[in-house]
Amino acid sequence: MNMTETGIGSMPDADPLFEILVAFPAGLSASQVHVDFGSSHDRQPHPDRNLEGKIDEYGGYNYLPSEEGGGDDVCLCLGLTDYKTFVGTNLSPHWENFLNPLKDDIERYIHMSNPLGNGAIVETEDNCILVLKRSRNVGEFPGHFVFPGGHSEPQEIGILSHDLYEDNIELNRKIADEMYTGIIREIVEETGIPTDFLGTPLFIGLSRRILNARPTAFFFVRCSLTSAEVFRFYSQAQHKFESTELNSIPRENLAGATANMPGCHQGGAFLYALMSKSKTKQ
């Protein structure tokens, strides 16, 4: 899906490799996350026909989102995108040319694919955070450390196009729910941890990588297994080919272990730190 943004800005003390779009240190449950899905939130073609034509030099498929919110709830304004457009805009060597020079955050990224990724801060029973080292065979940031995640799948709830889906309240609810079921699915596929050992996800915020403007939604998920128990399941992970190793980092050491993470995942660690700090104050 494609993400359009409303009234968001960077954190003044954020690492320059990422910016925080929105943060919820207490975490939001599925009932507090709402979706406005429609073609009005899709990317708009760039007026430069030569630049727009470069997208067709690539191929693929995917999904993208957008965001507005306030109070204890948030509304994500989502459109559709595909992998071809993602590679041809965000991942293109010409990606900065797709940025609108206007400073308004919605308008600035309106020509980008902006597929909304997801990431999970999985905390084990022995208070460690799970981090994967990406395989050299993956398309984005091979060899880097990341939190488990990927992106939600529109086809999981039957979305193939915008036809017949405009102003569909029931579908909007299904999309919001898919964000929560989707992140659990990613954890299971990438780590091998059975669903029964994973708690209910809490949405803690959105970060965006400065490099090629990649947005990611982060969730906090409690795991009832120790790190040693998790490692036993990793060898059976369905998508183990996407990574070469699984690490558990004591939560108090996480901030110092993010140097080899993509910017958006550094943002995820920052959001987790905000959550931890909020709990300490309570």
PDB file of C-alpha atoms in Angstrom:
ATOM      1  CA  MET A   1       0.000   0.000   0.000  1.00  0.00           C
ATOM      2  CA  ASN A   2       1.023   3.599  -0.436  1.00  0.00           C
ATOM      3  CA  MET A   3       1.388   6.015   2.438  1.00  0.00           C
ATOM      4  CA  THR A   4       0.336   9.649   2.259  1.00  0.00           C
ATOM      5  CA  GLU A   5       1.257  11.836   5.211  1.00  0.00           C
ATOM      6  CA  THR A   6      -0.652  14.478   7.127  1.00  0.00           C
ATOM      7  CA  GLY A   7       0.864  16.889   9.604  1.00  0.00           C
ATOM      8  CA  ILE A   8       3.973  14.885  10.444  1.00  0.00           C
ATOM      9  CA  GLY A   9       7.495  16.056  11.100  1.00  0.00           C
ATOM     10  CA  SER A  10      10.907  14.884  12.211  1.00  0.00           C
ATOM     11  CA  MET A  11      11.952  14.633  15.839  1.00  0.00           C
ATOM     12  CA  PRO A  12      14.468  17.408  16.550  1.00  0.00           C
ATOM     13  CA  ASP A  13      16.902  15.058  18.299  1.00  0.00           C
ATOM     14  CA  ALA A  14      16.499  12.126  15.901  1.00  0.00           C
ATOM     15  CA  ASP A  15      19.454  10.446  14.220  1.00  0.00           C
ATOM     16  CA  PRO A  16      20.028  12.041  10.787  1.00  0.00           C
ATOM     17  CA  LEU A  17      19.500   8.656   9.100  1.00  0.00           C
ATOM     18  CA  PHE A  18      15.794   8.647  10.012  1.00  0.00           C
ATOM     19  CA  GLU A  19      12.924  10.845  11.072  1.00  0.00           C
ATOM     20  CA  ILE A  20      10.017   9.977  13.331  1.00  0.00           C
ATOM     21  CA  LEU A  21       6.660  10.549  11.643  1.00  0.00           C
ATOM     22  CA  VAL A  22       4.504   9.711  14.648  1.00  0.00           C
ATOM     23  CA  ALA A  23       5.168   8.034  18.014  1.00  0.00           C
ATOM     24  CA  PHE A  24       2.890   6.277  20.506  1.00  0.00           C
ATOM     25  CA  PRO A  25       5.064   5.323  23.511  1.00  0.00           C
ATOM     26  CA  ALA A  26       2.135   3.645  25.292  1.00  0.00           C
ATOM     27  CA  GLY A  27       1.364   1.582  22.170  1.00  0.00           C
ATOM     28  CA  LEU A  28      -1.894   1.396  20.236  1.00  0.00           C
ATOM     29  CA  SER A  29      -4.084  -1.695  19.983  1.00  0.00           C
ATOM     30  CA  ALA A  30      -5.815  -2.667  16.730  1.00  0.00           C
ATOM     31  CA  SER A  31      -9.028  -0.925  17.820  1.00  0.00           C
ATOM     32  CA  GLN A  32      -7.145   2.381  18.034  1.00  0.00           C
ATOM     33  CA  VAL A  33      -5.723   2.248  14.495  1.00  0.00           C
ATOM     34  CA  HIS A  34      -8.027   3.275  11.662  1.00  0.00           C
ATOM     35  CA  VAL A  35      -7.564   3.295   7.910  1.00  0.00           C
ATOM     36  CA  ASP A  36      -8.812   5.509   5.097  1.00  0.00           C
ATOM     37  CA  PHE A  37      -8.124   3.478   1.955  1.00  0.00           C
ATOM     38  CA  GLY A  38      -8.744   4.934  -1.504  1.00  0.00           C
ATOM     39  CA  SER A  39      -7.236   5.932  -4.816  1.00  0.00           C
ATOM     40  CA  SER A  40      -7.009   9.563  -3.673  1.00  0.00           C
ATOM     41  CA  HIS A  41      -4.019   8.444  -1.567  1.00  0.00           C
ATOM     42  CA  ASP A  42      -2.144   6.795  -4.463  1.00  0.00           C
ATOM     43  CA  ARG A  43       1.068   8.341  -5.746  1.00  0.00           C
ATOM     44  CA  GLN A  44       0.680  10.919  -8.486  1.00  0.00           C
ATOM     45  CA  PRO A  45       2.725  10.652 -11.712  1.00  0.00           C
ATOM     46  CA  HIS A  46       5.652  13.050 -11.930  1.00  0.00           C
ATOM     47  CA  PRO A  47       5.124  15.843 -14.483  1.00  0.00           C
ATOM     48  CA  ASP A  48       8.544  15.107 -16.012  1.00  0.00           C
ATOM     49  CA  ARG A  49       7.664  12.429 -18.596  1.00  0.00           C
ATOM     50  CA  ASN A  50      11.280  11.378 -19.028  1.00  0.00           C
ATOM     51  CA  LEU A  51      11.658  10.791 -15.287  1.00  0.00           C
ATOM     52  CA  GLU A  52       8.299   9.014 -15.045  1.00  0.00           C
ATOM     53  CA  GLY A  53       9.283   6.805 -17.975  1.00  0.00           C
ATOM     54  CA  LYS A  54      12.287   5.489 -16.040  1.00  0.00           C
ATOM     55  CA  ILE A  55       9.886   3.558 -13.783  1.00  0.00           C
ATOM     56  CA  ASP A  56       9.120   1.214 -16.686  1.00  0.00           C
ATOM     57  CA  GLU A  57      12.764   0.153 -16.760  1.00  0.00           C
ATOM     58  CA  TYR A  58      12.026  -2.037 -13.726  1.00  0.00           C
ATOM     59  CA  GLY A  59       9.454  -4.697 -12.779  1.00  0.00           C
ATOM     60  CA  GLY A  60       7.608  -6.195  -9.743  1.00  0.00           C
ATOM     61  CA  TYR A  61       4.631  -5.868  -7.237  1.00  0.00           C
ATOM     62  CA  ASN A  62       3.759  -4.400  -3.684  1.00  0.00           C
ATOM     63  CA  TYR A  63       1.533  -2.298  -1.194  1.00  0.00           C
ATOM     64  CA  LEU A  64       1.679   1.312   0.437  1.00  0.00           C
ATOM     65  CA  PRO A  65       0.154   3.631   3.295  1.00  0.00           C
ATOM     66  CA  SER A  66      -0.365   7.253   4.641  1.00  0.00           C
ATOM     67  CA  GLU A  67      -1.004   8.869   7.992  1.00  0.00           C
ATOM     68  CA  GLU A  68      -2.984  11.373  10.052  1.00  0.00           C
ATOM     69  CA  GLY A  69      -3.993  11.148  13.654  1.00  0.00           C
ATOM     70  CA  GLY A  70      -4.436  12.638  17.069  1.00  0.00           C
ATOM     71  CA  GLY A  71      -5.310  11.816  20.645  1.00  0.00           C
ATOM     72  CA  ASP A  72      -5.232   8.123  21.485  1.00  0.00           C
ATOM     73  CA  ASP A  73      -6.070   6.947  17.955  1.00  0.00           C
ATOM     74  CA  VAL A  74      -4.411   7.269  14.559  1.00  0.00           C
ATOM     75  CA  CYS A  75      -5.796   7.183  11.008  1.00  0.00           C
ATOM     76  CA  LEU A  76      -3.576   5.876   8.217  1.00  0.00           C
ATOM     77  CA  CYS A  77      -4.485   7.112   4.727  1.00  0.00           C
ATOM     78  CA  LEU A  78      -3.555   4.258   2.421  1.00  0.00           C
ATOM     79  CA  GLY A  79      -3.379   3.827  -1.329  1.00  0.00           C
ATOM     80  CA  LEU A  80      -2.057   1.037  -3.544  1.00  0.00           C
ATOM     81  CA  THR A  81       1.354   0.702  -5.119  1.00  0.00           C
ATOM     82  CA  ASP A  82       3.438  -2.114  -6.626  1.00  0.00           C
ATOM     83  CA  TYR A  83       7.005  -3.340  -6.485  1.00  0.00           C
ATOM     84  CA  LYS A  84       7.828  -2.035  -9.956  1.00  0.00           C
ATOM     85  CA  THR A  85       6.890   1.504  -8.905  1.00  0.00           C
ATOM     86  CA  PHE A  86       8.793   1.129  -5.624  1.00  0.00           C
ATOM     87  CA  VAL A  87      11.968   0.099  -7.444  1.00  0.00           C
ATOM     88  CA  GLY A  88      11.452   2.812 -10.047  1.00  0.00           C
ATOM     89  CA  THR A  89      10.945   5.629  -7.505  1.00  0.00           C
ATOM     90  CA  ASN A  90      12.157   5.036  -3.929  1.00  0.00           C
ATOM     91  CA  LEU A  91      14.910   2.575  -4.909  1.00  0.00           C
ATOM     92  CA  SER A  92      15.859   4.342  -8.128  1.00  0.00           C
ATOM     93  CA  PRO A  93      19.279   6.028  -8.317  1.00  0.00           C
ATOM     94  CA  HIS A  94      17.201   9.071  -9.370  1.00  0.00           C
ATOM     95  CA  TRP A  95      14.929   8.892  -6.277  1.00  0.00           C
ATOM     96  CA  GLU A  96      15.645  12.462  -5.148  1.00  0.00           C
ATOM     97  CA  ASN A  97      14.372  13.756  -8.504  1.00  0.00           C
ATOM     98  CA  PHE A  98      10.921  12.390  -7.615  1.00  0.00           C
ATOM     99  CA  LEU A  99      10.717  14.616  -4.535  1.00  0.00           C
ATOM    100  CA  ASN A 100       8.469  17.637  -4.869  1.00  0.00           C
ATOM    101  CA  PRO A 101      10.413  20.790  -3.946  1.00  0.00           C
ATOM    102  CA  LEU A 102       7.404  22.010  -1.948  1.00  0.00           C
ATOM    103  CA  LYS A 103       8.079  21.812   1.792  1.00  0.00           C
ATOM    104  CA  ASP A 104       4.630  20.523   2.748  1.00  0.00           C
ATOM    105  CA  ASP A 105       5.193  16.904   3.811  1.00  0.00           C
ATOM    106  CA  ILE A 106       2.207  15.512   1.904  1.00  0.00           C
ATOM    107  CA  GLU A 107       3.183  17.189  -1.358  1.00  0.00           C
ATOM    108  CA  ARG A 108       6.902  16.491  -1.019  1.00  0.00           C
ATOM    109  CA  TYR A 109       6.527  12.707  -1.363  1.00  0.00           C
ATOM    110  CA  ILE A 110       3.464  12.562  -3.602  1.00  0.00           C
ATOM    111  CA  HIS A 111       5.407  11.172  -6.603  1.00  0.00           C
ATOM    112  CA  MET A 112       7.052   8.369  -4.577  1.00  0.00           C
ATOM    113  CA  SER A 113       5.776   4.802  -4.210  1.00  0.00           C
ATOM    114  CA  ASN A 114       6.412   4.825  -0.430  1.00  0.00           C
ATOM    115  CA  PRO A 115       5.425   1.219   0.400  1.00  0.00           C
ATOM    116  CA  LEU A 116       4.794   1.002   4.132  1.00  0.00           C
ATOM    117  CA  GLY A 117       7.051  -1.590   5.673  1.00  0.00           C
ATOM    118  CA  ASN A 118       6.539  -3.131   9.091  1.00  0.00           C
ATOM    119  CA  GLY A 119       8.979  -4.058  11.819  1.00  0.00           C
ATOM    120  CA  ALA A 120       8.646  -5.816  15.174  1.00  0.00           C
ATOM    121  CA  ILE A 121      10.513  -5.063  18.373  1.00  0.00           C
ATOM    122  CA  VAL A 122      10.251  -8.581  19.825  1.00  0.00           C
ATOM    123  CA  GLU A 123      11.161  -8.695  23.525  1.00  0.00           C
ATOM    124  CA  THR A 124      11.906 -12.162  24.937  1.00  0.00           C
ATOM    125  CA  GLU A 125      11.144 -13.536  28.387  1.00  0.00           C
ATOM    126  CA  ASP A 126      14.755 -12.819  29.438  1.00  0.00           C
ATOM    127  CA  ASN A 127      14.422  -9.174  28.333  1.00  0.00           C
ATOM    128  CA  CYS A 128      16.351  -9.352  25.073  1.00  0.00           C
ATOM    129  CA  ILE A 129      15.443  -7.903  21.670  1.00  0.00           C
ATOM    130  CA  LEU A 130      15.579 -10.103  18.554  1.00  0.00           C
ATOM    131  CA  VAL A 131      17.594  -8.828  15.593  1.00  0.00           C
ATOM    132  CA  LEU A 132      18.251 -10.584  12.263  1.00  0.00           C
ATOM    133  CA  LYS A 133      21.265 -10.223   9.960  1.00  0.00           C
ATOM    134  CA  ARG A 134      19.968  -9.946   6.415  1.00  0.00           C
ATOM    135  CA  SER A 135      21.162 -12.353   3.750  1.00  0.00           C
ATOM    136  CA  ARG A 136      23.387 -11.154   0.901  1.00  0.00           C
ATOM    137  CA  ASN A 137      20.643 -12.300  -1.483  1.00  0.00           C
ATOM    138  CA  VAL A 138      17.973  -9.756  -0.451  1.00  0.00           C
ATOM    139  CA  GLY A 139      17.297  -6.596  -2.441  1.00  0.00           C
ATOM    140  CA  GLU A 140      17.483  -3.957   0.304  1.00  0.00           C
ATOM    141  CA  PHE A 141      20.404  -3.555   2.702  1.00  0.00           C
ATOM    142  CA  PRO A 142      21.989  -7.032   2.357  1.00  0.00           C
ATOM    143  CA  GLY A 143      24.193  -7.934   5.306  1.00  0.00           C
ATOM    144  CA  HIS A 144      22.607  -5.331   7.608  1.00  0.00           C
ATOM    145  CA  PHE A 145      20.914  -5.973  10.938  1.00  0.00           C
ATOM    146  CA  VAL A 146      17.151  -5.483  11.109  1.00  0.00           C
ATOM    147  CA  PHE A 147      14.170  -6.227  13.297  1.00  0.00           C
ATOM    148  CA  PRO A 148      11.841  -8.975  12.018  1.00  0.00           C
ATOM    149  CA  GLY A 149       9.378  -7.581   9.502  1.00  0.00           C
ATOM    150  CA  GLY A 150       8.506  -6.898   5.907  1.00  0.00           C
ATOM    151  CA  HIS A 151       5.153  -5.490   4.823  1.00  0.00           C
ATOM    152  CA  SER A 152       1.474  -6.365   4.974  1.00  0.00           C
ATOM    153  CA  GLU A 153      -0.054  -8.062   1.949  1.00  0.00           C
ATOM    154  CA  PRO A 154      -3.152  -6.526   0.278  1.00  0.00           C
ATOM    155  CA  GLN A 155      -4.012  -9.880  -1.285  1.00  0.00           C
ATOM    156  CA  GLU A 156      -4.390 -11.378   2.204  1.00  0.00           C
ATOM    157  CA  ILE A 157      -7.704  -9.527   2.443  1.00  0.00           C
ATOM    158  CA  GLY A 158      -8.584  -9.734  -1.251  1.00  0.00           C
ATOM    159  CA  ILE A 159      -7.348  -6.345  -2.524  1.00  0.00           C
ATOM    160  CA  LEU A 160      -6.163  -6.515  -6.125  1.00  0.00           C
ATOM    161  CA  SER A 161      -7.148  -3.018  -7.270  1.00  0.00           C
ATOM    162  CA  HIS A 162      -9.259  -0.045  -6.197  1.00  0.00           C
ATOM    163  CA  ASP A 163     -12.293  -1.307  -8.131  1.00  0.00           C
ATOM    164  CA  LEU A 164     -15.386  -1.463  -5.894  1.00  0.00           C
ATOM    165  CA  TYR A 165     -13.337  -0.619  -2.809  1.00  0.00           C
ATOM    166  CA  GLU A 166     -13.823   3.126  -2.480  1.00  0.00           C
ATOM    167  CA  ASP A 167     -15.430   4.317   0.804  1.00  0.00           C
ATOM    168  CA  ASN A 168     -15.689   0.748   2.087  1.00  0.00           C
ATOM    169  CA  ILE A 169     -15.828   0.943   5.896  1.00  0.00           C
ATOM    170  CA  GLU A 170     -15.620  -2.821   6.349  1.00  0.00           C
ATOM    171  CA  LEU A 171     -12.539  -3.036   4.130  1.00  0.00           C
ATOM    172  CA  ASN A 172     -10.878  -0.180   6.029  1.00  0.00           C
ATOM    173  CA  ARG A 173     -11.268  -2.196   9.230  1.00  0.00           C
ATOM    174  CA  LYS A 174      -9.846  -5.311   7.566  1.00  0.00           C
ATOM    175  CA  ILE A 175      -6.796  -3.359   6.396  1.00  0.00           C
ATOM    176  CA  ALA A 176      -6.144  -2.053   9.908  1.00  0.00           C
ATOM    177  CA  ASP A 177      -6.464  -5.589  11.297  1.00  0.00           C
ATOM    178  CA  GLU A 178      -4.105  -6.913   8.609  1.00  0.00           C
ATOM    179  CA  MET A 179      -1.394  -4.583   9.914  1.00  0.00           C
ATOM    180  CA  TYR A 180      -1.518  -6.505  13.211  1.00  0.00           C
ATOM    181  CA  THR A 181      -1.891 -10.018  11.796  1.00  0.00           C
ATOM    182  CA  GLY A 182       0.714  -9.188   9.155  1.00  0.00           C
ATOM    183  CA  ILE A 183       3.447  -8.327  11.653  1.00  0.00           C
ATOM    184  CA  ILE A 184       2.831 -11.569  13.574  1.00  0.00           C
ATOM    185  CA  ARG A 185       3.038 -13.462  10.271  1.00  0.00           C
ATOM    186  CA  GLU A 186       6.394 -11.818   9.509  1.00  0.00           C
ATOM    187  CA  ILE A 187       7.806 -12.729  12.939  1.00  0.00           C
ATOM    188  CA  VAL A 188       6.721 -16.356  12.573  1.00  0.00           C
ATOM    189  CA  GLU A 189       8.082 -16.647   9.014  1.00  0.00           C
ATOM    190  CA  GLU A 190      11.442 -15.031   9.797  1.00  0.00           C
ATOM    191  CA  THR A 191      12.223 -16.387  13.274  1.00  0.00           C
ATOM    192  CA  GLY A 192      10.234 -19.638  13.425  1.00  0.00           C
ATOM    193  CA  ILE A 193       8.613 -18.648  16.739  1.00  0.00           C
ATOM    194  CA  PRO A 194       5.140 -20.275  16.917  1.00  0.00           C
ATOM    195  CA  THR A 195       2.252 -17.831  17.156  1.00  0.00           C
ATOM    196  CA  ASP A 196       1.208 -19.175  20.579  1.00  0.00           C
ATOM    197  CA  PHE A 197       4.359 -17.703  22.140  1.00  0.00           C
ATOM    198  CA  LEU A 198       3.766 -14.176  20.776  1.00  0.00           C
ATOM    199  CA  GLY A 199       1.716 -11.529  22.515  1.00  0.00           C
ATOM    200  CA  THR A 200      -0.676  -9.022  20.977  1.00  0.00           C
ATOM    201  CA  PRO A 201       1.202  -6.389  18.919  1.00  0.00           C
ATOM    202  CA  LEU A 202       1.139  -2.749  19.973  1.00  0.00           C
ATOM    203  CA  PHE A 203       1.712  -0.066  17.327  1.00  0.00           C
ATOM    204  CA  ILE A 204       4.425   2.279  18.644  1.00  0.00           C
ATOM    205  CA  GLY A 205       4.951   4.573  15.678  1.00  0.00           C
ATOM    206  CA  LEU A 206       6.251   5.269  12.188  1.00  0.00           C
ATOM    207  CA  SER A 207       9.779   6.112  11.137  1.00  0.00           C
ATOM    208  CA  ARG A 208      11.083   7.096   7.724  1.00  0.00           C
ATOM    209  CA  ARG A 209      14.566   6.419   6.399  1.00  0.00           C
ATOM    210  CA  ILE A 210      16.147   9.576   5.036  1.00  0.00           C
ATOM    211  CA  LEU A 211      17.823   7.584   2.253  1.00  0.00           C
ATOM    212  CA  ASN A 212      15.141   7.054  -0.443  1.00  0.00           C
ATOM    213  CA  ALA A 213      12.369   8.075   1.977  1.00  0.00           C
ATOM    214  CA  ARG A 214      11.369   4.550   3.074  1.00  0.00           C
ATOM    215  CA  PRO A 215       8.593   4.516   5.763  1.00  0.00           C
ATOM    216  CA  THR A 216       8.114   1.690   8.277  1.00  0.00           C
ATOM    217  CA  ALA A 217       5.455   1.022  10.924  1.00  0.00           C
ATOM    218  CA  PHE A 218       6.852  -0.485  14.133  1.00  0.00           C
ATOM    219  CA  PHE A 219       5.131  -2.748  16.631  1.00  0.00           C
ATOM    220  CA  PHE A 220       6.122  -3.971  20.067  1.00  0.00           C
ATOM    221  CA  VAL A 221       5.532  -7.699  20.610  1.00  0.00           C
ATOM    222  CA  ARG A 222       6.236  -9.588  23.821  1.00  0.00           C
ATOM    223  CA  CYS A 223       7.523 -13.191  23.426  1.00  0.00           C
ATOM    224  CA  SER A 224       7.045 -15.725  26.239  1.00  0.00           C
ATOM    225  CA  LEU A 225      10.188 -17.677  25.254  1.00  0.00           C
ATOM    226  CA  THR A 226      13.745 -17.058  26.415  1.00  0.00           C
ATOM    227  CA  SER A 227      16.404 -16.224  23.829  1.00  0.00           C
ATOM    228  CA  ALA A 228      17.825 -19.746  24.039  1.00  0.00           C
ATOM    229  CA  GLU A 229      14.381 -21.206  23.346  1.00  0.00           C
ATOM    230  CA  VAL A 230      13.871 -18.863  20.392  1.00  0.00           C
ATOM    231  CA  PHE A 231      17.152 -19.969  18.802  1.00  0.00           C
ATOM    232  CA  ARG A 232      15.897 -23.556  18.657  1.00  0.00           C
ATOM    233  CA  PHE A 233      12.999 -22.473  16.437  1.00  0.00           C
ATOM    234  CA  TYR A 234      15.085 -20.281  14.118  1.00  0.00           C
ATOM    235  CA  SER A 235      16.474 -23.196  12.088  1.00  0.00           C
ATOM    236  CA  GLN A 236      12.883 -24.100  11.153  1.00  0.00           C
ATOM    237  CA  ALA A 237      11.871 -20.590  10.038  1.00  0.00           C
ATOM    238  CA  GLN A 238       9.970 -20.591   6.739  1.00  0.00           C
ATOM    239  CA  HIS A 239      11.819 -17.509   5.463  1.00  0.00           C
ATOM    240  CA  LYS A 240      15.205 -18.260   7.023  1.00  0.00           C
ATOM    241  CA  PHE A 241      16.775 -17.719   3.579  1.00  0.00           C
ATOM    242  CA  GLU A 242      16.225 -13.979   4.082  1.00  0.00           C
ATOM    243  CA  SER A 243      18.730 -13.891   6.968  1.00  0.00           C
ATOM    244  CA  THR A 244      21.986 -15.537   7.994  1.00  0.00           C
ATOM    245  CA  GLU A 245      21.762 -15.239  11.769  1.00  0.00           C
ATOM    246  CA  LEU A 246      19.435 -14.366  14.644  1.00  0.00           C
ATOM    247  CA  ASN A 247      20.769 -12.356  17.565  1.00  0.00           C
ATOM    248  CA  SER A 248      19.332 -11.463  20.962  1.00  0.00           C
ATOM    249  CA  ILE A 249      20.467  -8.159  22.415  1.00  0.00           C
ATOM    250  CA  PRO A 250      19.833  -7.196  26.059  1.00  0.00           C
ATOM    251  CA  ARG A 251      17.287  -4.406  25.846  1.00  0.00           C
ATOM    252  CA  GLU A 252      19.566  -1.984  27.733  1.00  0.00           C
ATOM    253  CA  ASN A 253      22.233  -2.494  25.026  1.00  0.00           C
ATOM    254  CA  LEU A 254      19.974  -2.032  22.001  1.00  0.00           C
ATOM    255  CA  ALA A 255      20.759   1.649  21.428  1.00  0.00           C
ATOM    256  CA  GLY A 256      24.451   0.843  21.018  1.00  0.00           C
ATOM    257  CA  ALA A 257      23.793  -1.981  18.546  1.00  0.00           C
ATOM    258  CA  THR A 258      21.997  -0.048  15.803  1.00  0.00           C
ATOM    259  CA  ALA A 259      24.955   1.335  13.837  1.00  0.00           C
ATOM    260  CA  ASN A 260      24.648  -1.340  11.113  1.00  0.00           C
ATOM    261  CA  MET A 261      20.870  -0.979  10.767  1.00  0.00           C
ATOM    262  CA  PRO A 262      19.051   0.822   7.930  1.00  0.00           C
ATOM    263  CA  GLY A 263      17.832   4.241   9.021  1.00  0.00           C
ATOM    264  CA  CYS A 264      14.176   3.212   9.274  1.00  0.00           C
ATOM    265  CA  HIS A 265      15.119   0.403  11.705  1.00  0.00           C
ATOM    266  CA  GLN A 266      17.277   2.789  13.709  1.00  0.00           C
ATOM    267  CA  GLY A 267      14.038   4.738  13.972  1.00  0.00           C
ATOM    268  CA  GLY A 268      12.341   1.595  15.292  1.00  0.00           C
ATOM    269  CA  ALA A 269      14.947   1.346  18.058  1.00  0.00           C
ATOM    270  CA  PHE A 270      14.335   5.007  18.852  1.00  0.00           C
ATOM    271  CA  LEU A 271      10.579   4.372  19.127  1.00  0.00           C
ATOM    272  CA  TYR A 272      11.242   1.436  21.467  1.00  0.00           C
ATOM    273  CA  ALA A 273      13.452   3.685  23.608  1.00  0.00           C
ATOM    274  CA  LEU A 274      10.595   6.194  23.839  1.00  0.00           C
ATOM    275  CA  MET A 275       8.265   3.382  24.938  1.00  0.00           C
ATOM    276  CA  SER A 276      10.746   2.148  27.555  1.00  0.00           C
ATOM    277  CA  LYS A 277      11.271   5.664  28.869  1.00  0.00           C
ATOM    278  CA  SER A 278       7.508   6.171  29.127  1.00  0.00           C
ATOM    279  CA  LYS A 279       7.131   2.943  31.156  1.00  0.00           C
ATOM    280  CA  THR A 280       9.921   4.019  33.511  1.00  0.00           C
ATOM    281  CA  LYS A 281       8.099   7.261  34.296  1.00  0.00           C
ATOM    282  CA  GLN A 282       4.852   5.467  35.141  1.00  0.00           C
TER     283      GLN A 282
END
